mmCIF file with all atom_site columns, C-alpha atoms in Angstrom:
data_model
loop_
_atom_site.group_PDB
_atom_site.id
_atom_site.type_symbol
_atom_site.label_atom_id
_atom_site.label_alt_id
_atom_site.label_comp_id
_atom_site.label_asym_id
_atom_site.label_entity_id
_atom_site.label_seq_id
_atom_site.pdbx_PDB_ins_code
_atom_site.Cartn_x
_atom_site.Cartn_y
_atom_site.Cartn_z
_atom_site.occupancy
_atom_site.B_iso_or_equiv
_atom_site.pdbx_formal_charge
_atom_site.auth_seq_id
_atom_site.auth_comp_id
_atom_site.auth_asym_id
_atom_site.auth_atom_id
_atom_site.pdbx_PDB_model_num
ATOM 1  C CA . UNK N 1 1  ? 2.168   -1.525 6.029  1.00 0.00 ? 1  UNK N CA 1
ATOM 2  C CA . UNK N 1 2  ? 4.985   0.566  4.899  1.00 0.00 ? 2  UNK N CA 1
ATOM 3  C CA . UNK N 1 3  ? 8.623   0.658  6.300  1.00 0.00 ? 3  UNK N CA 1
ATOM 4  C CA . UNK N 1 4  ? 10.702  3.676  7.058  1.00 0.00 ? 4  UNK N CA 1
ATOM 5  C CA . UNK N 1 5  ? 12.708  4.621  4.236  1.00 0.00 ? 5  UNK N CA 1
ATOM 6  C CA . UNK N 1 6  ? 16.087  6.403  3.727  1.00 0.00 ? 6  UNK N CA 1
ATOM 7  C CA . UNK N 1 7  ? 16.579  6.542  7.809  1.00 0.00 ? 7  UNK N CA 1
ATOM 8  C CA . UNK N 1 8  ? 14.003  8.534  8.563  1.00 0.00 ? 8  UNK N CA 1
ATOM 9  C CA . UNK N 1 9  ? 9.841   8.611  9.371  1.00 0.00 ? 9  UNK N CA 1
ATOM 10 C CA . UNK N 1 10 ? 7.294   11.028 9.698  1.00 0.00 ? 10 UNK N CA 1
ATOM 11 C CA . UNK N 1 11 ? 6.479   9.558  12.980 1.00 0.00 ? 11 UNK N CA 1
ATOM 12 C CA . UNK N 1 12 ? 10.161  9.967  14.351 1.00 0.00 ? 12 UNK N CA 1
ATOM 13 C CA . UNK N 1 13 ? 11.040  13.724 13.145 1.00 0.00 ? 13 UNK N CA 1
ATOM 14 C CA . UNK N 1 14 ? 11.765  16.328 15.991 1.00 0.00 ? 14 UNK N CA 1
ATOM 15 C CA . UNK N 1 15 ? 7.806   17.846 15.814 1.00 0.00 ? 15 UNK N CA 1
ATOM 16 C CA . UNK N 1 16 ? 5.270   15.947 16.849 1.00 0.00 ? 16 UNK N CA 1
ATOM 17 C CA . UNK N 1 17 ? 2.914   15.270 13.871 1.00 0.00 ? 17 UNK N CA 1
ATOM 18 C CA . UNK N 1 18 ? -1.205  14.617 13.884 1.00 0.00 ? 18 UNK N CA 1
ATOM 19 C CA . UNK N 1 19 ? -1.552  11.016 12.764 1.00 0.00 ? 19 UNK N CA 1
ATOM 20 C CA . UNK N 1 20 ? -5.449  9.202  12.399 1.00 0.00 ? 20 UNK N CA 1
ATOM 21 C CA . UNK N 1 21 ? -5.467  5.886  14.468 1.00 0.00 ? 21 UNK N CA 1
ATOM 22 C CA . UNK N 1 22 ? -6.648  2.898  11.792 1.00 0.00 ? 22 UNK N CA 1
ATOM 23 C CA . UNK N 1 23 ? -6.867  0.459  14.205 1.00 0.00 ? 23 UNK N CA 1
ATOM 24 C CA . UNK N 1 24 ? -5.954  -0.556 17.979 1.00 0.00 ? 24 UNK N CA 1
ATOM 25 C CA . UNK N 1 25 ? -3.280  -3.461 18.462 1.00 0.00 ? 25 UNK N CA 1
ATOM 26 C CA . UNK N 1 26 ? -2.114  -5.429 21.661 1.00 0.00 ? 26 UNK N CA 1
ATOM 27 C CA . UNK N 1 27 ? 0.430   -4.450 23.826 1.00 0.00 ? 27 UNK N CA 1
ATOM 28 C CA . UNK N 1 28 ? -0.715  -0.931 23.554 1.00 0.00 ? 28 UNK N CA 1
ATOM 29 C CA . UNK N 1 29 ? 0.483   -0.220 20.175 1.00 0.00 ? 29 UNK N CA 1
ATOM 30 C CA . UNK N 1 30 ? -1.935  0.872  17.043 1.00 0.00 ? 30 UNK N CA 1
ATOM 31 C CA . UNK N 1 31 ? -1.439  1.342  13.376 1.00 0.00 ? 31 UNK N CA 1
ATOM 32 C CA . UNK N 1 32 ? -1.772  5.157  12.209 1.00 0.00 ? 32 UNK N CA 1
ATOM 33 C CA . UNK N 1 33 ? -2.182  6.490  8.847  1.00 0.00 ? 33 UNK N CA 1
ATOM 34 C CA . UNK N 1 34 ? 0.313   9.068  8.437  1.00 0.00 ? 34 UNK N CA 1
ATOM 35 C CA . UNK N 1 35 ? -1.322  11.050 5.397  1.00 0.00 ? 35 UNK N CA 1
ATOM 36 C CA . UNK N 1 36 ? -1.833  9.348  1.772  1.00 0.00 ? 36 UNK N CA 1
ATOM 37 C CA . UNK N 1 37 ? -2.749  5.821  3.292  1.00 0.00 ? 37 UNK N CA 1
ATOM 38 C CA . UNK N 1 38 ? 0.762   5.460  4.755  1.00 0.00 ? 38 UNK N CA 1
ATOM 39 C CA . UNK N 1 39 ? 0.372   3.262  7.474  1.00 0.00 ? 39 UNK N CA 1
ATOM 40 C CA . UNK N 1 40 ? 2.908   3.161  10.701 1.00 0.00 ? 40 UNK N CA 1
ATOM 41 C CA . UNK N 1 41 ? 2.969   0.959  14.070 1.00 0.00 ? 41 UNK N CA 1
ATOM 42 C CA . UNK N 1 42 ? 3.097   3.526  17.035 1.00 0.00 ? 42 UNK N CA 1
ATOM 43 C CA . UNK N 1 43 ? 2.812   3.081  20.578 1.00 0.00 ? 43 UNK N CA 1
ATOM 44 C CA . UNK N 1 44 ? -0.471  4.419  22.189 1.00 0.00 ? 44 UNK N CA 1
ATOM 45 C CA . UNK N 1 45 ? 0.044   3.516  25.746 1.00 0.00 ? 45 UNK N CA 1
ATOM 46 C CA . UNK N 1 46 ? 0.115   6.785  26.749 1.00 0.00 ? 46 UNK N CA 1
ATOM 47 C CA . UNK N 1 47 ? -3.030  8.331  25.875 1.00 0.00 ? 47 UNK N CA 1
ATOM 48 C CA . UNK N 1 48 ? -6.232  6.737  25.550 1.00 0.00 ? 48 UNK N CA 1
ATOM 49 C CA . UNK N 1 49 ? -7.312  6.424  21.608 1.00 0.00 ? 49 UNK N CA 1
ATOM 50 C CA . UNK N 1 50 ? -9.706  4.781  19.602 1.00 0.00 ? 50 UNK N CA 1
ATOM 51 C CA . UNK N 1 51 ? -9.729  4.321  15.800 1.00 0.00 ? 51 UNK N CA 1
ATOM 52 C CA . UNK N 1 52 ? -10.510 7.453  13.762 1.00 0.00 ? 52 UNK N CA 1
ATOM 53 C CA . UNK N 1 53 ? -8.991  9.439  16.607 1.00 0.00 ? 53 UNK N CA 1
ATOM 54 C CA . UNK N 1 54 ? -6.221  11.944 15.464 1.00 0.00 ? 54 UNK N CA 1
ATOM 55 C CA . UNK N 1 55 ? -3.393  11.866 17.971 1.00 0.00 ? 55 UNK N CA 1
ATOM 56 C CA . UNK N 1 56 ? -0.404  13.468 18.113 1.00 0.00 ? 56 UNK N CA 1
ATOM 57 C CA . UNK N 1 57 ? 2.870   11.288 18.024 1.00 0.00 ? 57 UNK N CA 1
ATOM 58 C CA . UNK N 1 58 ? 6.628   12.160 18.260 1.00 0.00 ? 58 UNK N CA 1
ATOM 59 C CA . UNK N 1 59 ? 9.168   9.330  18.070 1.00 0.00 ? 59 UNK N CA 1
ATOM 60 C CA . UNK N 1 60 ? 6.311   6.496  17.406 1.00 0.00 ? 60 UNK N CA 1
ATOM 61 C CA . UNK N 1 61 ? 4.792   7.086  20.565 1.00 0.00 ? 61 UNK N CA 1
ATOM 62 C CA . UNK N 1 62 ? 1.814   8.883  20.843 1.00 0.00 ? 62 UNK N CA 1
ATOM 63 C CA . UNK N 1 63 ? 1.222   12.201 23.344 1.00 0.00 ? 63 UNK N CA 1
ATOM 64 C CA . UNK N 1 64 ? -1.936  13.328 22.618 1.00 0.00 ? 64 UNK N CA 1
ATOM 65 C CA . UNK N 1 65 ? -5.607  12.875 21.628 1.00 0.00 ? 65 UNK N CA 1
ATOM 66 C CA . UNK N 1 66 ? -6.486  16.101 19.372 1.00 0.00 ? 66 UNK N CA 1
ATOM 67 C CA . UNK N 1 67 ? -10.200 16.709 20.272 1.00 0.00 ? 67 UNK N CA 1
#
């Protein structure tokens, strides 16, 4: 899995950015690819996702299931 680089990540920018869910972790976080087979841990206690389900995440936590 990839870090953030240079301070800042796609998942943490001030939009909220479609991200496909890769696979479901404990603790209610998942790994998402971000586009180009960048991976990133978010948090998906908030919504209820399954892998290969685009969500929509602002500051590593997920907000939304896009159906």
């Amino acid at each position: 899995m990839t870090e953030c680089t240079g301070g800042h990540c796609v998942t943490c920018s001030d939009e909220a950015v479609p991200v496909v869910v890769v696979r479901l972790l404990g603790d209610g976080l998942a790994d998402v690819d971000t586009g180009g087979g960048r991976l990133e841990r978010v948090s998906v206690a908030l919504v209820d996702a399954r892998p290969g389900d685009t969500v929509l995440v602002h500051a590593k936590e997920a907000i939304g299931v896009m159906t």
